[in-house]
Tab-separated table of C-alpha atoms in Angstrom:
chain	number	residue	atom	x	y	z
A	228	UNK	CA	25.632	-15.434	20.237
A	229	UNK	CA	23.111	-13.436	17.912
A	230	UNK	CA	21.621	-16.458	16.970
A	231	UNK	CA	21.182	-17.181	21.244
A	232	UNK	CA	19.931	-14.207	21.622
A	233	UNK	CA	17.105	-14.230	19.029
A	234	UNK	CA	16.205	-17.552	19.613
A	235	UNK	CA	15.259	-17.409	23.178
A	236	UNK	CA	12.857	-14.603	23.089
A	237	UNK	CA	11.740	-15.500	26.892
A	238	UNK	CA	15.139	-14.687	27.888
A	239	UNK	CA	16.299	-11.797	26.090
A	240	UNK	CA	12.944	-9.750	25.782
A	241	UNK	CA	12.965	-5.927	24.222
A	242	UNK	CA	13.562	-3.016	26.675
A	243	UNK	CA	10.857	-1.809	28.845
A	244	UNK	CA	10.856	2.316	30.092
A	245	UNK	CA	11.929	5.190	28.059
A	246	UNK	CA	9.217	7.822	27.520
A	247	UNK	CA	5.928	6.523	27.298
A	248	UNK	CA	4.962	8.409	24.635
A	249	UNK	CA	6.827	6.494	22.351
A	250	UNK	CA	4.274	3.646	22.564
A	251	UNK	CA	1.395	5.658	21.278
A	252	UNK	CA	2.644	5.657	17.694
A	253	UNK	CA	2.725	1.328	17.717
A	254	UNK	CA	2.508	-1.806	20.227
A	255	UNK	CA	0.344	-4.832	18.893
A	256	UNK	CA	2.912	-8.133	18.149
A	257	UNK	CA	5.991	-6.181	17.931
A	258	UNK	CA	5.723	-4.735	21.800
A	259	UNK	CA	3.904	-8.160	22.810
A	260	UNK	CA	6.521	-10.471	24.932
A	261	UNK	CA	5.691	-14.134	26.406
A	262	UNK	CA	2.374	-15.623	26.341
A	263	UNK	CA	0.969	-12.625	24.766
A	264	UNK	CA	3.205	-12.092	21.702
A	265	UNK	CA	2.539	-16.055	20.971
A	266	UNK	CA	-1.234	-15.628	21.445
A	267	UNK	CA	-0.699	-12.336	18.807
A	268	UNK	CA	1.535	-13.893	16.508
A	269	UNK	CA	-0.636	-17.037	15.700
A	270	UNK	CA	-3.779	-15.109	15.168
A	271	UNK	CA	-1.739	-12.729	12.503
A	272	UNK	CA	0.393	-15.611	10.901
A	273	UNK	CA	-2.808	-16.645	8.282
A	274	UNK	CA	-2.782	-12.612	7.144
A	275	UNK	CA	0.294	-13.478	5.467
A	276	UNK	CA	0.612	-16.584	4.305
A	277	UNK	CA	2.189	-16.693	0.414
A	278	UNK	CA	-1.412	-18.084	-0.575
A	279	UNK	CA	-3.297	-15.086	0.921
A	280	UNK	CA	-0.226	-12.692	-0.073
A	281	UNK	CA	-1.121	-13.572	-3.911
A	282	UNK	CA	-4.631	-11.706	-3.698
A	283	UNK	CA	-2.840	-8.688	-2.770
A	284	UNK	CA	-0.485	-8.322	-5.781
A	285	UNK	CA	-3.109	-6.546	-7.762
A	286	UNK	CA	-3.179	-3.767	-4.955
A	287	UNK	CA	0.823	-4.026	-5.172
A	288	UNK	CA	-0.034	-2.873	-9.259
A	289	UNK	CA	-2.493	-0.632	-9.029
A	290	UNK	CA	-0.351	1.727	-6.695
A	291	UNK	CA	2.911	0.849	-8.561
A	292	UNK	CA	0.572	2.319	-12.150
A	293	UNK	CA	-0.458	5.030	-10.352
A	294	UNK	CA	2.979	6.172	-8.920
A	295	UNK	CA	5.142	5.499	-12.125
A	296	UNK	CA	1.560	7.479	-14.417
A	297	UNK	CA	2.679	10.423	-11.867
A	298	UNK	CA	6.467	10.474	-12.808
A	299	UNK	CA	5.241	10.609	-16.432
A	300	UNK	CA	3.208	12.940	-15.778
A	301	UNK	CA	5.775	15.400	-13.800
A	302	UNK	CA	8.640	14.608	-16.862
A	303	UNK	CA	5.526	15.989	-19.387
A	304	UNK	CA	6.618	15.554	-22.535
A	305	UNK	CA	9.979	15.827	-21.547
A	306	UNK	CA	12.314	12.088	-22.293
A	307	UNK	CA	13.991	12.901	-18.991
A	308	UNK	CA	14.031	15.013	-16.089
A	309	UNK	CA	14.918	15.137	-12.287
A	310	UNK	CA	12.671	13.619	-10.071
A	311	UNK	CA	12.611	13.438	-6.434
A	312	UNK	CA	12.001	9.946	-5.966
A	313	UNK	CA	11.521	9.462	-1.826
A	314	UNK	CA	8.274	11.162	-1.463
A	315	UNK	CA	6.642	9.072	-3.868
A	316	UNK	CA	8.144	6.057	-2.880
A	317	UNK	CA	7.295	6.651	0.780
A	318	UNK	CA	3.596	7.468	-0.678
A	319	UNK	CA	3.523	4.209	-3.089
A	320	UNK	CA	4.131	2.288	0.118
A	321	UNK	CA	1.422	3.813	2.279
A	322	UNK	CA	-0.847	3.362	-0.958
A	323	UNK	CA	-0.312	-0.198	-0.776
A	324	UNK	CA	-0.947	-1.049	2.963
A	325	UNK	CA	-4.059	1.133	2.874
A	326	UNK	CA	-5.299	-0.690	0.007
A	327	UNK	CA	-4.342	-4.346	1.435
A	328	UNK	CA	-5.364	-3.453	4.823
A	329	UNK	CA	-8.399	-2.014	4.406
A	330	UNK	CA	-9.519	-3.351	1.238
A	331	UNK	CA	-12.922	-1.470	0.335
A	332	UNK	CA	-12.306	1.065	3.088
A	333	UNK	CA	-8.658	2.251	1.288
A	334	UNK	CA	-10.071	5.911	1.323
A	335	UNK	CA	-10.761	5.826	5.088
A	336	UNK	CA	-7.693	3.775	5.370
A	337	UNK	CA	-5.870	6.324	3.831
A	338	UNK	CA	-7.013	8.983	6.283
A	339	UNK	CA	-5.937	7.177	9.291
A	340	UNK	CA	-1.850	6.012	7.613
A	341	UNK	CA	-1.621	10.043	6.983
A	342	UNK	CA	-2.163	10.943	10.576
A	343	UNK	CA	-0.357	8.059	11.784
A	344	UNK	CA	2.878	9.738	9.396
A	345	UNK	CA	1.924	12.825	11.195
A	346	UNK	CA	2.331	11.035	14.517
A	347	UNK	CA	5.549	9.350	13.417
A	348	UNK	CA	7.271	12.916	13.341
A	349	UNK	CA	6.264	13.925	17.017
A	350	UNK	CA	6.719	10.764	18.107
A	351	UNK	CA	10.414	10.664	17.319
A	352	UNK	CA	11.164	14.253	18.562
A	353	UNK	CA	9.278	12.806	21.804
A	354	UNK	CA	11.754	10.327	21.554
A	355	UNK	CA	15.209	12.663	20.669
A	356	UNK	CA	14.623	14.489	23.872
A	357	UNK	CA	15.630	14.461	27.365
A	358	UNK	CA	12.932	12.115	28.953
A	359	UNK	CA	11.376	14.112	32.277
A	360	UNK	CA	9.439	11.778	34.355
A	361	UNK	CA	5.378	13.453	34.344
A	362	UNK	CA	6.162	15.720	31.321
A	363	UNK	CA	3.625	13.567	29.248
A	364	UNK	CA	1.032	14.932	31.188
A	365	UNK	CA	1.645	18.597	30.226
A	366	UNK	CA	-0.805	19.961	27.877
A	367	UNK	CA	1.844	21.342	25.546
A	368	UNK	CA	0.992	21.725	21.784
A	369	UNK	CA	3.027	18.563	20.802
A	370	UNK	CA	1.275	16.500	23.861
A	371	UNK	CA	-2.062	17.504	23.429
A	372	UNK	CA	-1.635	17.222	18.652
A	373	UNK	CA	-0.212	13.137	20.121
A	374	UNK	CA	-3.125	11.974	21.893
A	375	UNK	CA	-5.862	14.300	19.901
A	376	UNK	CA	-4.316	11.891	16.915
A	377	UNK	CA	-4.476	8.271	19.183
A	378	UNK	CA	-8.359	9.393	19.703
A	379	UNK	CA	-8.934	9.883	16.116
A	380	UNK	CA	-6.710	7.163	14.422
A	381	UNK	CA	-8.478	4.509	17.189
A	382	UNK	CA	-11.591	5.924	16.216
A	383	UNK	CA	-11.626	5.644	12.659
A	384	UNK	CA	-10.065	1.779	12.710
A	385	UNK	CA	-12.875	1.114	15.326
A	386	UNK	CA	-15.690	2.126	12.622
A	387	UNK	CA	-14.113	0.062	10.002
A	388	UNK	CA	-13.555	-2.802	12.341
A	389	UNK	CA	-17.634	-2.494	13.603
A	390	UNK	CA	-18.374	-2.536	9.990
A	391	UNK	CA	-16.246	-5.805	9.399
A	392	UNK	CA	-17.816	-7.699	12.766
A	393	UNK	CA	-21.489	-6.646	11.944
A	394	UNK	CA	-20.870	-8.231	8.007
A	395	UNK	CA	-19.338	-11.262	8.939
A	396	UNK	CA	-22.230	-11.469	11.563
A	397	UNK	CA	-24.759	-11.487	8.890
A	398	UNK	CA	-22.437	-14.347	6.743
A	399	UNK	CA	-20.441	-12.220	4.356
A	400	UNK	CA	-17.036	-12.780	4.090
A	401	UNK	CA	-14.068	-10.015	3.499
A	402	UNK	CA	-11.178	-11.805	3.996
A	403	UNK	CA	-9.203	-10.334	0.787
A	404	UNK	CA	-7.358	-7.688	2.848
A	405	UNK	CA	-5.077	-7.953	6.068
A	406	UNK	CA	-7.929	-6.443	8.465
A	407	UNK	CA	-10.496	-9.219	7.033
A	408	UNK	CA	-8.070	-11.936	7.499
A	409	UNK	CA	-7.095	-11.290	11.132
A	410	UNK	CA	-10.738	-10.828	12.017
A	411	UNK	CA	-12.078	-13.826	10.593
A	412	UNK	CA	-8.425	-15.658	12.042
A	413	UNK	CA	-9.287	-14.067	15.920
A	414	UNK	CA	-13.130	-14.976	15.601
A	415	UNK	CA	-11.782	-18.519	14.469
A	416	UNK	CA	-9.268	-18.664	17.517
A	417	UNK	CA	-12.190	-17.370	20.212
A	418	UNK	CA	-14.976	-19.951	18.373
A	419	UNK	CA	-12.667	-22.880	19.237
A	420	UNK	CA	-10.841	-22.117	22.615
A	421	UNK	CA	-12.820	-19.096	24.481
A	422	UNK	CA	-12.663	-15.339	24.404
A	423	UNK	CA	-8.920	-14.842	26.691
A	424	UNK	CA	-7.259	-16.611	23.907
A	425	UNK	CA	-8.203	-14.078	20.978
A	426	UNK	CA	-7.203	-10.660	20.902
A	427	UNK	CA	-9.600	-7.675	22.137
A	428	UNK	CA	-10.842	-4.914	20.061
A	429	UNK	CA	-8.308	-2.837	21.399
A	430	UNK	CA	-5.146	-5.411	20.202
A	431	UNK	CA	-6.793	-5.742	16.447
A	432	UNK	CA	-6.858	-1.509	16.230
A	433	UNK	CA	-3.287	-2.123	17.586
A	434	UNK	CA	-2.497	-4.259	14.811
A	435	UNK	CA	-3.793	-2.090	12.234
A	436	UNK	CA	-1.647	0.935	13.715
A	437	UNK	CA	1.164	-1.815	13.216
A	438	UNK	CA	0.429	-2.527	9.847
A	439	UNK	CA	1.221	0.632	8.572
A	440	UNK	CA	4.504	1.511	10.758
A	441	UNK	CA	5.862	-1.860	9.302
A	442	UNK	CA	4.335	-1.381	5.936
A	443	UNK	CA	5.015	1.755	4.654
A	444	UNK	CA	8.309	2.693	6.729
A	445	UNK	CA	10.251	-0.355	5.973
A	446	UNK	CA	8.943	-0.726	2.146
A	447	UNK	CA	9.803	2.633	0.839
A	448	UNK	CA	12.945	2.661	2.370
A	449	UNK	CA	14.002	-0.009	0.770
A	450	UNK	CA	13.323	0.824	-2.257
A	451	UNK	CA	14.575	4.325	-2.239
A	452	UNK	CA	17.914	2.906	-1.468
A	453	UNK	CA	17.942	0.488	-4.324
A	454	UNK	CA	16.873	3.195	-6.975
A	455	UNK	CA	20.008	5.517	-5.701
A	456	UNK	CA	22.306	2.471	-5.566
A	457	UNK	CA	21.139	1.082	-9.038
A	458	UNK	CA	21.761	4.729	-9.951
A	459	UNK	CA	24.974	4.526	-9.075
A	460	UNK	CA	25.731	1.124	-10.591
A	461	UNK	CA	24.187	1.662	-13.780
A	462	UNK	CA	26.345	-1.947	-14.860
A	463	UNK	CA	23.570	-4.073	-12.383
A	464	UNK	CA	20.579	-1.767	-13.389
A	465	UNK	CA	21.044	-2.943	-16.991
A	466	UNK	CA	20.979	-6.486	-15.474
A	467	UNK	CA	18.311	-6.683	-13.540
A	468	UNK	CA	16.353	-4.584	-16.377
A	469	UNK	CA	17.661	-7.261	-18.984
A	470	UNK	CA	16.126	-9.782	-16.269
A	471	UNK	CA	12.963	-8.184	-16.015
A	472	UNK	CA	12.373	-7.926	-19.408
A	473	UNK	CA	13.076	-11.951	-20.297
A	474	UNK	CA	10.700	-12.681	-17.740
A	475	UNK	CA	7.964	-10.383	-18.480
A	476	UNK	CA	8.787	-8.555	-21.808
A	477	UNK	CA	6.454	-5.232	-21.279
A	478	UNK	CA	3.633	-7.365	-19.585
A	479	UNK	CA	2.308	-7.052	-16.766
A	480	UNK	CA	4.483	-8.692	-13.761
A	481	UNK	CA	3.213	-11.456	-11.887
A	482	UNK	CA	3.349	-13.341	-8.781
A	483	UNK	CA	4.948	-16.368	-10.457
A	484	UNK	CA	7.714	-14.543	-12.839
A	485	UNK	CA	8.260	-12.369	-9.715
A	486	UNK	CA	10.005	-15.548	-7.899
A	487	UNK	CA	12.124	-16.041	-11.119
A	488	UNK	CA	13.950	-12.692	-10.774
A	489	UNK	CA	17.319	-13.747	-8.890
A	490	UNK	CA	19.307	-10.980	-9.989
A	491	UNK	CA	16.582	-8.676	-8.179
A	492	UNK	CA	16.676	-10.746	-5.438
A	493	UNK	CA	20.614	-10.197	-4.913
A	494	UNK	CA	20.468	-7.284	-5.234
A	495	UNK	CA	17.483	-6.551	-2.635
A	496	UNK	CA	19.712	-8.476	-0.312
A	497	UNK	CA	22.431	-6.045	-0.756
A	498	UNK	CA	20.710	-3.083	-0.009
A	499	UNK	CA	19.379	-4.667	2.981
A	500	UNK	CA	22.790	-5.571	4.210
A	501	UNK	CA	23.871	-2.060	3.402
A	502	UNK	CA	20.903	-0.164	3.958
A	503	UNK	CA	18.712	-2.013	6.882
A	504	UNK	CA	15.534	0.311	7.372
A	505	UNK	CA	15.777	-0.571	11.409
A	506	UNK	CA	19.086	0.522	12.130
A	507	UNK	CA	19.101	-1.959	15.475
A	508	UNK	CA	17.899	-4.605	17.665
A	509	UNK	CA	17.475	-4.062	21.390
A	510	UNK	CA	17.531	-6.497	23.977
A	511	UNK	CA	17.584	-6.958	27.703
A	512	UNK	CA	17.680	-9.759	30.180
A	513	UNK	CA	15.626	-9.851	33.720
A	514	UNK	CA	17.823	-12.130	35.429
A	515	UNK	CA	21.273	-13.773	35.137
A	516	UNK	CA	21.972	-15.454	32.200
A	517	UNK	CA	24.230	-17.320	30.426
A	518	UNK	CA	25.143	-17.443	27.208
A	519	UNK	CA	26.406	-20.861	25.246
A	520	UNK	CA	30.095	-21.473	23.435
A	521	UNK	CA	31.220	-18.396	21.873
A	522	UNK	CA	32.416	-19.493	18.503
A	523	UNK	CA	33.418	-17.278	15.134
A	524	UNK	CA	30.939	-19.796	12.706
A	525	UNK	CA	29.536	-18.467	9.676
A	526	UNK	CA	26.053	-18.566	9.731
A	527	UNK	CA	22.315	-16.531	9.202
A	528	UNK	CA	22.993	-14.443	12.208
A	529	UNK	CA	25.278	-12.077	9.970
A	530	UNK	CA	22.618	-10.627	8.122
A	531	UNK	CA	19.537	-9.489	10.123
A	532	UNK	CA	17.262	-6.862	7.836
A	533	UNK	CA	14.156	-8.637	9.179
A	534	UNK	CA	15.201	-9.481	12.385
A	535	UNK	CA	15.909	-13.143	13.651
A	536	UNK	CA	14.967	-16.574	15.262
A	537	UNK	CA	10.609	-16.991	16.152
A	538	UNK	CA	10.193	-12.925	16.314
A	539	UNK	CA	11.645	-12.294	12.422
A	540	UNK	CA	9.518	-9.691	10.714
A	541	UNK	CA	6.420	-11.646	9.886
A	542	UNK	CA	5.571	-9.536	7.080
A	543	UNK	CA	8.950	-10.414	5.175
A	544	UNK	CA	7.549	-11.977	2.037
A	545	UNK	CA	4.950	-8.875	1.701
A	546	UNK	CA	7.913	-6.553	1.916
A	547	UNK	CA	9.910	-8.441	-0.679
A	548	UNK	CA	6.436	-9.419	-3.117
A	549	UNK	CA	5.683	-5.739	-3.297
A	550	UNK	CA	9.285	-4.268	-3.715
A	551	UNK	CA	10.166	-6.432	-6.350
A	552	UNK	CA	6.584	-5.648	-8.109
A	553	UNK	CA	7.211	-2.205	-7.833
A	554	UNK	CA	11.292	-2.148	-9.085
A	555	UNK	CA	10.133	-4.535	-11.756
A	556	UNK	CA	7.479	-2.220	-13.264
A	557	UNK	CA	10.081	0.701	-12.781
A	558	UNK	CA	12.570	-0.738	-14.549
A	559	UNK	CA	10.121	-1.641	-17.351
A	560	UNK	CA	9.499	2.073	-18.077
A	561	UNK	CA	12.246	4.139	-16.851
A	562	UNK	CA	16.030	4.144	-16.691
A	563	UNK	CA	17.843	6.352	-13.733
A	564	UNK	CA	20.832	7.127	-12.394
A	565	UNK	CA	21.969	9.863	-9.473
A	566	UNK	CA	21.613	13.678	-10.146
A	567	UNK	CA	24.406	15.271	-9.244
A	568	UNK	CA	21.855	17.523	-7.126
A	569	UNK	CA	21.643	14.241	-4.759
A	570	UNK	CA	23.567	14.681	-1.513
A	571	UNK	CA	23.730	11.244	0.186
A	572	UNK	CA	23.011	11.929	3.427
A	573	UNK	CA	21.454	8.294	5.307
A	574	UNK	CA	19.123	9.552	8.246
A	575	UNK	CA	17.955	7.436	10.699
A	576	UNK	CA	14.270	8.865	12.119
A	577	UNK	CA	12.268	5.591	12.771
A	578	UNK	CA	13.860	4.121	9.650
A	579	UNK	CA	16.829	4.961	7.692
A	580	UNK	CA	15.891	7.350	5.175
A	581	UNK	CA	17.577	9.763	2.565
A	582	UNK	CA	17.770	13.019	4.997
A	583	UNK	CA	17.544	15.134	1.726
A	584	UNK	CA	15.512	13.081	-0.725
A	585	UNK	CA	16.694	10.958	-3.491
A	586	UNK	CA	16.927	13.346	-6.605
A	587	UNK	CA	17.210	10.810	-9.346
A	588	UNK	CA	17.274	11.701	-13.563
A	589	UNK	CA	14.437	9.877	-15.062
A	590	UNK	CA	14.585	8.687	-18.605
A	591	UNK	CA	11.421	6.777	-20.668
A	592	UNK	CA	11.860	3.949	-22.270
């Protein structure tokens, strides 16, 4: 029935209503339905294709070096010490998206995923409370921080994005990062079937809101969740450790030795089935349906972390490339396991997150 459901996306499309203000944090392909989400979908696909996800693992490194230079740095000279691991997971991950999304404008990139973070929080307290038809149009201080933050976030992806058109005018080509891909995908698309079938200025800034909602919430989740479990099973850490090392001894991790670690990849799986970062799926139907032959099978539909059927998470494989860069290149330089400060506490705000941080002891290898 899950399987049903996903598959026919015409049928069984995602809610419309709620409060409105909910949609100002992210639309783009995720909110797109029908015609629309295909015409979205196929100009994104190229952005991330394996072959174009490859010239992003250096970004993946970079962030990873910078994040794990920080932990060194907060240990001192210290062999071990308590580290907070969440907020600089959940930083690593909006490192990474600002650096492949932006490419040479990560600093400006980086300004625009911090207040989109900011907008995350009031978006979900918009969201906690009892909806009141018009109260949107209140100037209250939480209204009037929402769409001060819409006006600047647009603004600032607009500039890049004005940069990107004029260059690629003139015959230079940036399509290394997410942003340069999709641009050079929808000026492909409206080149060889008209303007209505490639996406507007507005969509592409919608898609760049997207990329970091999808990027950094669903990444650093994920990986918090796998440091505190591997800190709890300290049997598995060893093995996927012992893993890593065979592969890459104390080099520097690849794309290719990446796809050789299957105990990594089990595990991953694991905390996915136990710990999905989108606690749900939603769906509605417009008009009377029916559903096909109920049967108990055994099958995909069981296990959902990305989603299912033609709408499953298109950015997947750059979830899974960069958390298994980033847990490799841990687990070359640190063991862990739980302080017994940690209070396990799973919170679901957008994502499911640690509600009191992962507090983790750190040890150098």
């Amino acid at each position: 029935m899950i399987r049903e459901v996903l598959n026919n996306y015409n049928e069984y499309q995602k809610p419309r209503g709620g409060n409105p203000l909910t949609k100002i944090l992210v639309r783009g392909v995720i909110d797109a339905e029908a015609d629309q989400w295909v015409k979205h979908r196929k100009i994104i696909n190229p952005a991330f294709h394996v072959e174009k996800l490859k010239h992003m693992v250096p970004a993946f490194y970079v962030s990873c070096s910078e994040m794990l230079n920080k932990w060194g740095e907060t240990l001192n000279k210290e062999s071990s010490g308590e580290v907070d691991v969440w907020t600089y997971l959940s930083t690593f991950s909006a490192d990474v998206i600002s650096r492949t999304a932006f490419g040479s404008s990560y600093e400006e990139g980086r300004k625009i995923f911090e207040l989109q973070r900011e907008q995350a929080v009031l978006v979900m307290k918009a969201a906690q409370s009892v909806y009141i038809p018009g109260l949107r149009f209140l100037p209250t201080k939480s209204n009037n921080r929402m769409k001060e933050i819409d006006r600047e976030v647009k603004a600032s992806i607009k500039n890049i994005i004005d940069k990107r058109v004029v260059a690629m005018k003139a015959g230079e080509t940036s399509n290394d990062d997410l942003l340069g891909i999709l641009l050079d995908s929808n000026y492909k698309e409206i080149k060889q079937h008209g303007s209505k079938y490639g996406l507007s200025i507005e969509d592409v800034i919608e898609e760049c809101k997207l990329f970091y909602f999808a990027g950094q919430e669903t990444t650093g989740t994920m990986l918090v969740w796998t440091m505190i479990l591997l800190g709890h099973h300290m049997d598995w850490q060893k093995r996927a450790r012992e893993e890593v090392l065979h592969v890459f001894g104390d080099k520097k991790p690849d794309i290719d030795g990446l796809s050789h670690l299957k105990v990594m990849s089990i595990i991953f799986h694991e905390v996915l089935r136990l710990y999905p970062p989108a606690l749900l799926l939603r769906r509605m139907i417009h008009e009377e349906t029916k559903l096909g032959v109920s049967k108990a099978t055994k099958g995909h539909a069981t296990y959902l972390p990305f989603g299912g059927g033609p709408r499953i998470c298109i950015g997947q494989n750059f979830a899974m490339l960069e958390a298994k860069m980033a847990l490799a290149m841990i687990l070359q330089r640190f063991s862990f396991e739980v302080s017994p400060s940690y209070t396990h506490a799973p919170h679901s705000i957008l994502t499911l997150q640690p509600q009191f941080g992962a507090h983790l002891v750190l040890h150098k290898l």
